[in-house]
Structure formats: structure tokens, C-alpha cells
Coordinates of C-alpha atoms and ligand atoms in Angstrom, one line a residue:
X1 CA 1.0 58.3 4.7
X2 CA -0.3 60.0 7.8
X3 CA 1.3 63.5 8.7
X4 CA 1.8 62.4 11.9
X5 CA 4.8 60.1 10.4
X6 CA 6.5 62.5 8.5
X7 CA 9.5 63.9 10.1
X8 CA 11.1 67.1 8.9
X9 CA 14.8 68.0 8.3
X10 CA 16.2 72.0 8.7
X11 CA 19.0 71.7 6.0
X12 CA 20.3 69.8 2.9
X13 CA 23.8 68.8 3.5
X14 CA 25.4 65.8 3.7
X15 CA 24.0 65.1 7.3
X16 CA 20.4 66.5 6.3
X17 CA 20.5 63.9 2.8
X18 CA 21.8 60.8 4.5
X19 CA 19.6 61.3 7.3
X20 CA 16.6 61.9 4.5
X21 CA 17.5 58.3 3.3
X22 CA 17.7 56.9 6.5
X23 CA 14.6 57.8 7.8
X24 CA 12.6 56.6 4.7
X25 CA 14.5 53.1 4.1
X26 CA 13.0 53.1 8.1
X27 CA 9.1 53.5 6.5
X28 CA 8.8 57.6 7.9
X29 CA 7.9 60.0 5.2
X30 CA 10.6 62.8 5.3
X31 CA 10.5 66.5 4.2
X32 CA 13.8 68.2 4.3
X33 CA 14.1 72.2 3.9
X34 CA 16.9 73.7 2.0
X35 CA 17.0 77.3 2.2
X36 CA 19.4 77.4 -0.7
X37 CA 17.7 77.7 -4.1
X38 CA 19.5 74.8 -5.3
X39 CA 22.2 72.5 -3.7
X40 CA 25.6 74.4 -5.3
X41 CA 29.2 73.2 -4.7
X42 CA 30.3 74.0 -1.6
X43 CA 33.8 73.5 -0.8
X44 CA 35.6 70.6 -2.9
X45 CA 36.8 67.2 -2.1
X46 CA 35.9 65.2 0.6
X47 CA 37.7 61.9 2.2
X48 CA 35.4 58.7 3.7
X49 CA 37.0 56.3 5.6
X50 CA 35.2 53.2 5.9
X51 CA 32.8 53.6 8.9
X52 CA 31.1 56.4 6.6
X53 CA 31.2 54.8 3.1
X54 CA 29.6 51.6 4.6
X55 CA 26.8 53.7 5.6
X56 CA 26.3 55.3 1.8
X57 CA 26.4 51.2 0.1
X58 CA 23.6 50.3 2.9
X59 CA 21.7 53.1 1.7
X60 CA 22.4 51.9 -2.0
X61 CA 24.5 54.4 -3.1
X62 CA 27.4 52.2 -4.2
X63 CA 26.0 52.1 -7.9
X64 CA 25.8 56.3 -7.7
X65 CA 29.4 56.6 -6.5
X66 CA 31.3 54.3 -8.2
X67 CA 31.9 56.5 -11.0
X68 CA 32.9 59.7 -8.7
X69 CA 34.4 57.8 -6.0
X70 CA 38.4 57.1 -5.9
X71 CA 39.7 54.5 -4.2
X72 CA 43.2 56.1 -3.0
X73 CA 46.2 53.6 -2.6
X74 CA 47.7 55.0 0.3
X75 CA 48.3 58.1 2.5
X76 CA 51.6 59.7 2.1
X77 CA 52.7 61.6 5.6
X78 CA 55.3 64.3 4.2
X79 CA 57.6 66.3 6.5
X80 CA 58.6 70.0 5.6
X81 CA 61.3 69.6 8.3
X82 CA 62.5 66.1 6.0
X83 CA 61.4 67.7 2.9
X84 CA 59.4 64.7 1.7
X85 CA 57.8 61.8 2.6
X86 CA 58.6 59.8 6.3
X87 CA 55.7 57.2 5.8
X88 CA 53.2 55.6 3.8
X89 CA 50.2 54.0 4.8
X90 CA 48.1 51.3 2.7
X91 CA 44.7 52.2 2.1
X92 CA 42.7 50.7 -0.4
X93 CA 42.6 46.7 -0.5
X94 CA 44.6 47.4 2.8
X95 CA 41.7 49.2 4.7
X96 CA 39.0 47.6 3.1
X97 CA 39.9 44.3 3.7
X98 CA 40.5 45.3 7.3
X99 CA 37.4 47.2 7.7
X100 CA 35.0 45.9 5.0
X101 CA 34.4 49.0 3.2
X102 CA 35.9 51.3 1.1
X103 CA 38.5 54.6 1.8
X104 CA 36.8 56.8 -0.6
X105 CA 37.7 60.4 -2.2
X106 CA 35.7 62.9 -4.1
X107 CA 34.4 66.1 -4.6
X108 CA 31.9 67.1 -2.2
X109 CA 29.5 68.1 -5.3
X110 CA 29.5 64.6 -6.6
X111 CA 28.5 63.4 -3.1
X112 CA 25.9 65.7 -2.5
X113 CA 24.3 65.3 -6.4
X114 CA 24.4 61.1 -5.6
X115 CA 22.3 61.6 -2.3
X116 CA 20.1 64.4 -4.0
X117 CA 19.3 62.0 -6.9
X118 CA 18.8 59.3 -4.4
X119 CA 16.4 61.5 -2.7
X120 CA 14.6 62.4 -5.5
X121 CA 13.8 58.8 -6.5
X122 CA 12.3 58.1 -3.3
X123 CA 8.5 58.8 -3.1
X124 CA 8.7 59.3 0.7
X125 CA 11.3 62.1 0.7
X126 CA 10.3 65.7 -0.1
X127 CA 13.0 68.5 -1.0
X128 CA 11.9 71.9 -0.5
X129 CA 14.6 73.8 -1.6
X130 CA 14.6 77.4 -1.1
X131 CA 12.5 76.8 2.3
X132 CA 14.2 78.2 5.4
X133 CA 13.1 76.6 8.6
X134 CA 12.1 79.6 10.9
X135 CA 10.7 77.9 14.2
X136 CA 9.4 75.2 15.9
X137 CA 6.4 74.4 18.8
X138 CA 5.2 71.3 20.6
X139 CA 1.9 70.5 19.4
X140 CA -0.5 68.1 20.4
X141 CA 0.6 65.6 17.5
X142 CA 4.2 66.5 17.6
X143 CA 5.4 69.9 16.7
X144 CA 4.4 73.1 14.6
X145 CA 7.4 73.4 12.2
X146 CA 7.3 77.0 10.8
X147 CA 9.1 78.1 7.2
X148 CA 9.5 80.5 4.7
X149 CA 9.8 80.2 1.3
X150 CA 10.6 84.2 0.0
X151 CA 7.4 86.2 1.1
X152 CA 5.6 83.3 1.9
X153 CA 5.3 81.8 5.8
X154 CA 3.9 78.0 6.3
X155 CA 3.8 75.5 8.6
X156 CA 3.3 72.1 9.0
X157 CA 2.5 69.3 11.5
X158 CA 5.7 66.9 12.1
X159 CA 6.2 63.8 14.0
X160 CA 10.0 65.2 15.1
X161 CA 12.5 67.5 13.9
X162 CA 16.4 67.2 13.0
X163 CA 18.3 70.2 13.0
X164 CA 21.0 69.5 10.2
X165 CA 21.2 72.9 9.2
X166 CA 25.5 73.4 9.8
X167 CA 27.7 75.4 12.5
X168 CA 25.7 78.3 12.1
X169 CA 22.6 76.3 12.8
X170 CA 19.2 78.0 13.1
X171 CA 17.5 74.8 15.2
X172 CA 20.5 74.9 17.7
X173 CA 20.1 78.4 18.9
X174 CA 16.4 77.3 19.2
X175 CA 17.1 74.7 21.5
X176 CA 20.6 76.0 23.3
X177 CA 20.6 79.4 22.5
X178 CA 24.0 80.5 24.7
X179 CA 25.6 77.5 22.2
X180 CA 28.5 79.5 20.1
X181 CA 30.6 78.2 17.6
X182 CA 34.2 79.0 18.6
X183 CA 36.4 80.8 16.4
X184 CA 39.9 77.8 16.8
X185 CA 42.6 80.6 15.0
X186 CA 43.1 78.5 12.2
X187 CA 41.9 79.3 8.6
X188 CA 41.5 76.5 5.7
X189 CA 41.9 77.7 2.1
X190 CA 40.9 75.3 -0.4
X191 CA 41.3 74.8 -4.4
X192 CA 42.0 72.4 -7.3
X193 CA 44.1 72.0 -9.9
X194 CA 43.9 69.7 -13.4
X195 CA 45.7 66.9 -12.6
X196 CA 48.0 67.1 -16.0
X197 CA 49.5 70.3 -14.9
X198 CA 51.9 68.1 -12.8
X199 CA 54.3 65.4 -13.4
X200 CA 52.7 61.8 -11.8
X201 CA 54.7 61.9 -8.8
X202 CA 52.3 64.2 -7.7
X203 CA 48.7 63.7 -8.8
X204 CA 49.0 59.6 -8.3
X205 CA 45.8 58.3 -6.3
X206 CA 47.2 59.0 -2.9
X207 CA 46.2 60.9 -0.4
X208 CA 49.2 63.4 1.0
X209 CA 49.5 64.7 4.2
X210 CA 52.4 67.4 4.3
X211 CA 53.1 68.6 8.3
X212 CA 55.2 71.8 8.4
X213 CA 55.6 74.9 11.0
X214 CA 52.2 75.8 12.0
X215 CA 50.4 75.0 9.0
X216 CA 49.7 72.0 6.7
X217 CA 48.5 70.8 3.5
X218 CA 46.4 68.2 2.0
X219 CA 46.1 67.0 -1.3
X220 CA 44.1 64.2 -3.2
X221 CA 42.9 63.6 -6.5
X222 CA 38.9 63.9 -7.1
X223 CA 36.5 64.1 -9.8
X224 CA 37.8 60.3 -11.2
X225 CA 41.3 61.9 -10.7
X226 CA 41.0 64.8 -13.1
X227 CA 41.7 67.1 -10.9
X228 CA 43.7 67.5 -7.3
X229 CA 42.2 68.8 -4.3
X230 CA 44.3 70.8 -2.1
X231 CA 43.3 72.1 1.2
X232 CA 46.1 74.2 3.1
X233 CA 45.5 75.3 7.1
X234 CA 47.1 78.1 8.4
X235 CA 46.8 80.2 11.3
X236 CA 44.9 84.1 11.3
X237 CA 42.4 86.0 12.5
X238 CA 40.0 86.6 9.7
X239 CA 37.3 85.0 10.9
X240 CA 34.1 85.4 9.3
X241 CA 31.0 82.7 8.5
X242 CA 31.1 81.3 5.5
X243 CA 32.4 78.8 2.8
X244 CA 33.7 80.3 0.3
X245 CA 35.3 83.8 -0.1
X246 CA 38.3 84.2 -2.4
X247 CA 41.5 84.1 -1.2
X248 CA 44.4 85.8 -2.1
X249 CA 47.1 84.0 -4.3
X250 CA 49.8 86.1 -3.0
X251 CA 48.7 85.6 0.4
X252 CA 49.0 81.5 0.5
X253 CA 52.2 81.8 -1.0
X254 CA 53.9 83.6 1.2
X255 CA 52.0 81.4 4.0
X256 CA 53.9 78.5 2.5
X257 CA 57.8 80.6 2.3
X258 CA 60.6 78.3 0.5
X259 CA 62.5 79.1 3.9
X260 CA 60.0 76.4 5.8
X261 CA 58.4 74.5 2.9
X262 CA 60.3 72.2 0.3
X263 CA 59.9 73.2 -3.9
X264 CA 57.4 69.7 -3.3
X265 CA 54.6 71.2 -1.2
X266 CA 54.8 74.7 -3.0
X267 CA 54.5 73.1 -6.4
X268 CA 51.0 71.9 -5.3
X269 CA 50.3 75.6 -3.7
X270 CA 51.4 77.0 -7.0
X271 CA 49.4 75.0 -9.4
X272 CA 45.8 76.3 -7.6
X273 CA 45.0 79.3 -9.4
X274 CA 41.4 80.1 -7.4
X275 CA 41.4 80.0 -3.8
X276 CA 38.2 79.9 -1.3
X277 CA 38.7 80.1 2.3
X278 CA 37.2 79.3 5.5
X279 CA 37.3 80.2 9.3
X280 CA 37.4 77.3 11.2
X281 CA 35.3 77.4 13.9
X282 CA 33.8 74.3 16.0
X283 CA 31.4 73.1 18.2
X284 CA 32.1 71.7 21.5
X285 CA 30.4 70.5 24.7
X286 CA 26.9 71.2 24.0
X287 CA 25.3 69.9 27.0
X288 CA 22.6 67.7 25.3
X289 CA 21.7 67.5 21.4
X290 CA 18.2 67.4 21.9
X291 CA 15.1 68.4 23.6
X292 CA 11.5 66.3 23.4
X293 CA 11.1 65.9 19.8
X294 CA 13.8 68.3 18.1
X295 CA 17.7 66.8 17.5
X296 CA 20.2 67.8 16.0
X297 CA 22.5 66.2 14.0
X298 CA 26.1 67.0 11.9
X299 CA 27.7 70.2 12.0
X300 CA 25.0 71.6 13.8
X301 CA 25.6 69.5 16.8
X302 CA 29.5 68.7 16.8
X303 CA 31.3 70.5 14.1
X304 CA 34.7 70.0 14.5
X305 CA 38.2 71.1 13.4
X306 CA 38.8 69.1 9.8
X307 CA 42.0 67.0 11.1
X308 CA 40.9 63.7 11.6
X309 CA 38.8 64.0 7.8
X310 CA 35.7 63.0 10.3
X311 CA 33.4 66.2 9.8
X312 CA 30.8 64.5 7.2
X313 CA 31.7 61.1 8.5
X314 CA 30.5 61.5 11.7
X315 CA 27.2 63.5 10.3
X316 CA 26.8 60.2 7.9
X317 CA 27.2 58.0 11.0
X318 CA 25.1 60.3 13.4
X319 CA 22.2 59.8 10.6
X320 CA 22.5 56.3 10.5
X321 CA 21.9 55.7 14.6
X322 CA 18.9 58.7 14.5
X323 CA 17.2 56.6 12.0
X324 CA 17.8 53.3 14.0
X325 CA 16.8 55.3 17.4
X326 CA 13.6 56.5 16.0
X327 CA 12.9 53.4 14.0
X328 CA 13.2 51.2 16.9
X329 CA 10.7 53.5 18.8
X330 CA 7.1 51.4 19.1
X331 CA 5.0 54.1 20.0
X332 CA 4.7 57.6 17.7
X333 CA 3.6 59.5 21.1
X334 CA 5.7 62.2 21.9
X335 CA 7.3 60.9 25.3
X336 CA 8.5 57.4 23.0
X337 CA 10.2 60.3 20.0
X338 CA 11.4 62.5 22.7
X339 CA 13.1 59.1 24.6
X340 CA 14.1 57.9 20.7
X341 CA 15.9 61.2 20.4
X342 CA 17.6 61.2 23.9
X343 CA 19.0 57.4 23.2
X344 CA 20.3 58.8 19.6
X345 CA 22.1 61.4 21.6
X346 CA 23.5 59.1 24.2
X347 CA 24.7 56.6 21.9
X348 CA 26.4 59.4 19.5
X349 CA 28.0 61.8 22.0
X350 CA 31.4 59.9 23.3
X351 CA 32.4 58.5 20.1
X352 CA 31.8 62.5 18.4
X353 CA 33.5 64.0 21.4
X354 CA 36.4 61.5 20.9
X355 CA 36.3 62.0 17.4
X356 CA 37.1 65.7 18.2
X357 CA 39.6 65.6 20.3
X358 CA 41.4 63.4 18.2
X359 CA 41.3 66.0 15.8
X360 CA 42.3 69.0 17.5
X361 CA 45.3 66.5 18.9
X362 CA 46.0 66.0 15.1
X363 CA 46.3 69.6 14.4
X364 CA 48.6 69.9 17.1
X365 CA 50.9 67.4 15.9
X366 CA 51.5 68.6 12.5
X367 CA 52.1 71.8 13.3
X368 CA 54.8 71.0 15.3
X369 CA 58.1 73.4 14.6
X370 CA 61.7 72.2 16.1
X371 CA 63.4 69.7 18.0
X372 CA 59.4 68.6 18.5
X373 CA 58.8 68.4 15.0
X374 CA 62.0 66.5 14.6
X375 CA 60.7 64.1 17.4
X376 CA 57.8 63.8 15.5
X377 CA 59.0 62.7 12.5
X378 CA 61.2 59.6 14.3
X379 CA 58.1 58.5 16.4
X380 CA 55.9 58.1 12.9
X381 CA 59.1 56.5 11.2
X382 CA 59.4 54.3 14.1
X383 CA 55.9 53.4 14.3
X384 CA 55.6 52.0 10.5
X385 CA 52.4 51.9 8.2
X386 CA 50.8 49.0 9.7
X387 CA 50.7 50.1 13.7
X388 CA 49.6 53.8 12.3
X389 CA 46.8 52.0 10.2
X390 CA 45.7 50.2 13.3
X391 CA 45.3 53.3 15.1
X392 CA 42.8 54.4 13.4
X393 CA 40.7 51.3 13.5
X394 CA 38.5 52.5 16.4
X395 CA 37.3 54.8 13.9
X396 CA 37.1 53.0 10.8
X397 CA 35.4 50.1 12.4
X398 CA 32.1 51.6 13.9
X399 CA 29.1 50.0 12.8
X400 CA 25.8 51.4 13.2
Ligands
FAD1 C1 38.5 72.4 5.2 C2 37.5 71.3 5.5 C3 37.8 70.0 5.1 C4 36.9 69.0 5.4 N1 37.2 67.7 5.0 C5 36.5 66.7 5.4 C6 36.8 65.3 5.0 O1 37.8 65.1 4.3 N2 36.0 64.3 5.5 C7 34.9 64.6 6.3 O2 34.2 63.6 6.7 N3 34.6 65.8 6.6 C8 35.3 66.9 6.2 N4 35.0 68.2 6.6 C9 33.8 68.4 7.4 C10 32.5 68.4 6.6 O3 32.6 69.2 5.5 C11 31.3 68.8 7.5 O4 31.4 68.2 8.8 C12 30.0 68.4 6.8 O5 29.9 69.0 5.6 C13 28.8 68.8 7.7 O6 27.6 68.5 7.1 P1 26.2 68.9 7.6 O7 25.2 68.3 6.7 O8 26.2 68.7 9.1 O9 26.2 70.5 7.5 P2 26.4 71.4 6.1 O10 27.1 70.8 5.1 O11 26.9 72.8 6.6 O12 24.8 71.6 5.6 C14 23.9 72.4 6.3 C15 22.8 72.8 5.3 O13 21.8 73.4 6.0 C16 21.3 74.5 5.3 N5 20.7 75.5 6.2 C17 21.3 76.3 7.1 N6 20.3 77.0 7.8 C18 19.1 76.6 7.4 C19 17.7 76.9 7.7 N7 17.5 77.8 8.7 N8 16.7 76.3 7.0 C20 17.0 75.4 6.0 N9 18.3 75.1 5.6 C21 19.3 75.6 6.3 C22 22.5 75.1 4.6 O14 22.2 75.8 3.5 C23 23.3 73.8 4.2 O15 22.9 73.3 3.0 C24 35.8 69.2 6.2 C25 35.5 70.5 6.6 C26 36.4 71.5 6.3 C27 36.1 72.9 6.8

């Protein structure tokens, strides 16, 4: 195929993958660099609400996931203030029925394996892994796309570019270099624990949601329900890059005092034996996402607080309408990709920035301490499953 139809992707993630597939099933030839040595588990499980998993089965994933993928039966909202649960709501048959597609679960590793296999099965994709990108130029054909690989400096001609290379993202401070990621005082720590270690009650194929005083939890079984992710979010002010640095048992716990959290929510916080933590940080506002033939796409463009379980959802969906923009674009001269990349933006930027502040609101609201907490609790009660379930159809209901 001719170079000048191969389009070339700064980073391997979840974004970076889907968009990999995207772009081929649209008849471009894709090279994506990775400047890890090999794709490694990064972080742990992962929820997909319909608007995201539809995405995957058009791709022809289905067949890949079906095996890693759990369909949870509902999400249990849990109060500390109540000390259990105030509501359930239906997912599986329930959402995808409504929405067409499946509420998934799983571990982030299983994810990222499916799309790297799928990758690797397609003759029009190339993975460099261990290839940073470095820089990029306009060029007569397109643009100079510089890398390294160790020692060793190349470059190549590409058609475009697509910055999917995360919050800290090289391509972004390319493009917008006064673009920060900001620091939102909040830290996730993350682990799993073997789902036998607790009675039933606990590690059933639900998703729970437990809001307490400043902090809450999350936990859901992955890895075909072996094991139970749990992420807890608390405030601080460590705030360093990164996925994964241990966290401190004793530190969690105390995070989680049996003077604000029922023996329910601690039991989960006491079966994780490893902990990894994570600054939160996000990206907001960035006056355009791309510039003449360079985009970017995922965390690098919008990463957000984790509330709304929209982070990879919205980089699955942003992947989805880049390929569409770009495919749709007669002309391979640089003012029809630049105009393809300006539309992708356009079309992805409200729904992202709603996305986000739905999110941040969602933080908010579990955090909630007092006579607001309390308030809280009766206005979710009130509500019932089926009015909360059709609040988040604007989400769940996007279609490229
Ligand atoms: C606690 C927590 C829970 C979450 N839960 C959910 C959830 O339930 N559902 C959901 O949808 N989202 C969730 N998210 C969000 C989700 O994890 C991210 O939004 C998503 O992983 C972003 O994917 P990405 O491909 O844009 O970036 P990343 O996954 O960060 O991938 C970027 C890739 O680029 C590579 N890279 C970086 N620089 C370069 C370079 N110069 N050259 C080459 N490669 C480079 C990196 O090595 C990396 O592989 C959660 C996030 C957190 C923090």
C-alpha cells in the first residue's frame, strides 16, 4: 500500500489499539508506536457500558472477549452513612436490551491482549513496540514522524498522526504545549482479591458502588469472576505520574476507619493484600484537539476523573468517529486530512466535555458527608432503579 496511506499512532493503549482497528477496517495501513517493550498490565479491571462495547463487537472482538468479559447483573449503590445498600440497578439483559449492547467488566490486561491479538492478525497494522514517538513536521506528502527505538533515531513519511499516547502525552505538548494535566486532590488505589476469600454476598457478578465521607469504593469481579477488583478514591497530596506505585496497606485502612465505614466495605479493603496507586490528574478545556494533520485522541486529549467509568469509553468512542472522519475524507491532500481531523474534533468535544463534567459531578456526590449525604441517600431511594438507569441513557446510547 502506498506510504502516503499509512497513518501512524504515538501509543498502544486502549485508545491507540481500537483506533489501530478502526483505521484499517477503513482500508489505511496503520503503524502504531509503543514505547513500552511490551504491552504489561497496567492497572486492573475496567467497566464498558454499552456505547463502548458496541464499538469492540463492530470491530469483531465479540469472539475475543467473550471468555474475559463479565456480564454484571446489576450495580449495587451502597451508603456508609446507611451501612449497606439504598439501590440496585439492572444491568445486564436490563441495559442491553435497552441499549443493544452489552455492560461489560474485565481486567484491563485481558482487554488490551484481545485488541493486541486483533492487531496482530491484521496485515495492515504494524506494532512497533519499544518505539517512542519523538517529533513530528509537515512535509510535502503529509508529515515527517520522528522515533526512537533505544540508540537508534528514524523517521518515516505519514499520511496523519494521532496522538494516543495518555495524560502525560508527548504529541500534546507538541501541539499545545501550555496544556497541563491538573493535579484534582484525589488519589485512586487499586487491587484484587481471589474471589473465594469471601462469602458470595460479596464477590456475586455485581458491580458495587460504596459512597462514604470523602472517599469511595468500587468493587467488581473480573478475570471470568476469579477475582474482585477493587478501586478505592481518597483524597491527598501525593501526586506523582504514574500507574502503579505500591501503596501502603496500613495507609488504606485507616483511610477507610470503622468510625465512617461499615465492617461491609472494610471487608473488601481488607481482603487486597497489594495495593497500586494513582494521582488523579485530568485534562480539561484544551482549546482544539488538533492542528493540520496531527490529533489527538483518549487520555491525551480529555482524560478525566474515573467517576462516570467513561475514561477508555470515551477513548473507544473517540477512535471510532476519527476513523469515520478520515475515512469519509475523498481527497488524501493535506487540507482534506487536516478538515477530516477538525470535523473528528468537532463532533467529539461536547459529548467528552459533558462526559467530564458528569464525572467530576459524580465525585462530588458520593463524597458527600452529613445532613447532605443523608439527603443523598433519600433522593437515589426516591428515584428507583429504573429512572437512575435512564439517566444514563444519553451515554449508553451513542452510536458512532
Ligand atoms: C482508577 C481508574 C479507574 C478507571 N476505570 C475506568 C472504567 O471503569 N471504565 C473506563 O472506560 N475508563 C476507566 N478509566 C480510564 C481509562 O483507564 C483511561 O481513560 C484509558 O486507559 C485511556 O486510554 P488511552 O489509550 O487514551 O491512554 P493510555 O492507556 O494511557 O495509553 C497510552 C499509551 O501511550 C504510550 N506512550 C506514551 N508516550 C509515548 C510516546 N512518546 N511514544 C510512544 N508511546 C507512548 C504509553 O506507554 C501507553 O501505552 C479509569 C481510570 C482510572 C485512573
Amino acid at each position: 500500500m502506498a506510504v502516503s496511506r499509512t497513518i501512524f499512532i504515538a501509543g498502544a493503549g486502549i485508545g491507540g489499539l481500537t483506533a489501530a482497528l478502526a483505521l484499517a477496517q477503513r482500508g489505511f495501513r496503520v503503524v502504531v508506536l509503543e514505547k513500552a517493550e511490551r504491552l504489561e498490565e497496567a492497572g486492573a479491571g475496567l467497566q464498558l457500558s454499552p456505547n463502548a462495547s458496541q464499538v469492540l463487537i463492530n470491530l469483531g472482538l465479540q469472539s475475543r472477549l467473550n471468555s474475559r468479559a463479565i456480564i454484571p447483573d446489576a450495580v449495587s449503590i451502597m451508603s456508609a452513612r446507611a451501612g449497606g445498600e439504598i439501590a440496585r440497578l439492572p444491568l445486564g439483559e436490563a441495559v442491553s436490551s435497552r441499549a443493544g449492547a452489552p455492560y461489560w467488566v474485565m481486567h484491563r490486561a485481558d482487554l488490551q491482549a484481545a485488541l493486541q491479538a486483533e492487531v496482530s492478525d491484521n496485515p495492515d497494522i504494524e506494532l512497533r513496540l519499544g518505539c517512542q514517538f519523538e517529533d513530528a513536521a509537515p512535509h510535502a506528502k503529509g508529515l515527517t514522524v520522528v522515533q526512537r527505538s533505544g540508540t537508534a533515531r528514524r523517521q518515516d513519511v505519514a499520511l496523519a498522526l494521532v496522538g494516543a499516547d495518555g495524560v502525560w502525552s508527548t504529541v500534546r505538548s507538541h501541539l499545545f504545549p501550555q496544556a497541563q494535566p491538573q493535579f484534582s486532590g484525589l488519589i485512586a488505589w487499586r487491587g484484587t482479591f481471589e474471589a473465594t476469600q469471601l462469602p458470595r454476598e460479596y464477590t456475586s457478578r455485581r458491580v458495587q458502588l460504596w459512597m462514604g465521607p470523602g472517599a469511595h469504593l468500587v468493587a467488581y469481579p473480573i478475570s471470568g469472576g476469579r477475582r474482585i477488583n477493587v478501586v478505592a478514591v481518597v483524597p491527598g497530596t501525593w501526586n506523582r505520574p504514574g500507574w502503579s506505585e505500591p501503596g501502603e496497606v496500613a495507609e488504606i485502612k485507616n483511610a477507610f476507619a470503622p468510625s465512617q465505614w461499615p465492617p461491609a466495605a472494610r471487608m473488601l479493603i481488607g481482603a487486597v493484600d497489594e495495593w497500586r496507586k494513582w494521582a488523579l490528574f485530568a485534562v480539561t478545556g484544551l482549546g482544539a484537539w488538533s492542528n493540520g494533520a496531527v490529533a489527538l485522541l483518549g487520555d491525551a486529549a480529555h482524560a478525566m476523573l474515573p467517576f462516570a467509568a467513561q475514561g477508555a469509553g470515551m477513548a473507544i468512542e473517540d477512535a471510532a468517529v476519527l476513523a469515520k472522519c478520515l475515512g469519509e475524507s475523498r481527497h488524501d491532500e493535506a487540507s482534506a486530512i487536516a478538515a477530516a481531523m477538525q470535523r473528528y474534533a468537532r463532533l467529539r468535544r461536547p459529548r467528552v466535555a459533558r462526559v467530564q463534567r458528569a464525572a467530576r459531578q459524580a465525585g462530588r456526590i458520593y463524597h458527600l458527608t452529613g445532613a447532605a449525604a443523608y439527603a443523598r441517600d433519600l433522593a437515589i431511594k426516591a428515584m428507583g432503579p429504573q429512572r437512575m438507569l435512564a439517566r444514563q441513557d444519553w451515554i449508553y446510547d451513542w452510536r458512532a
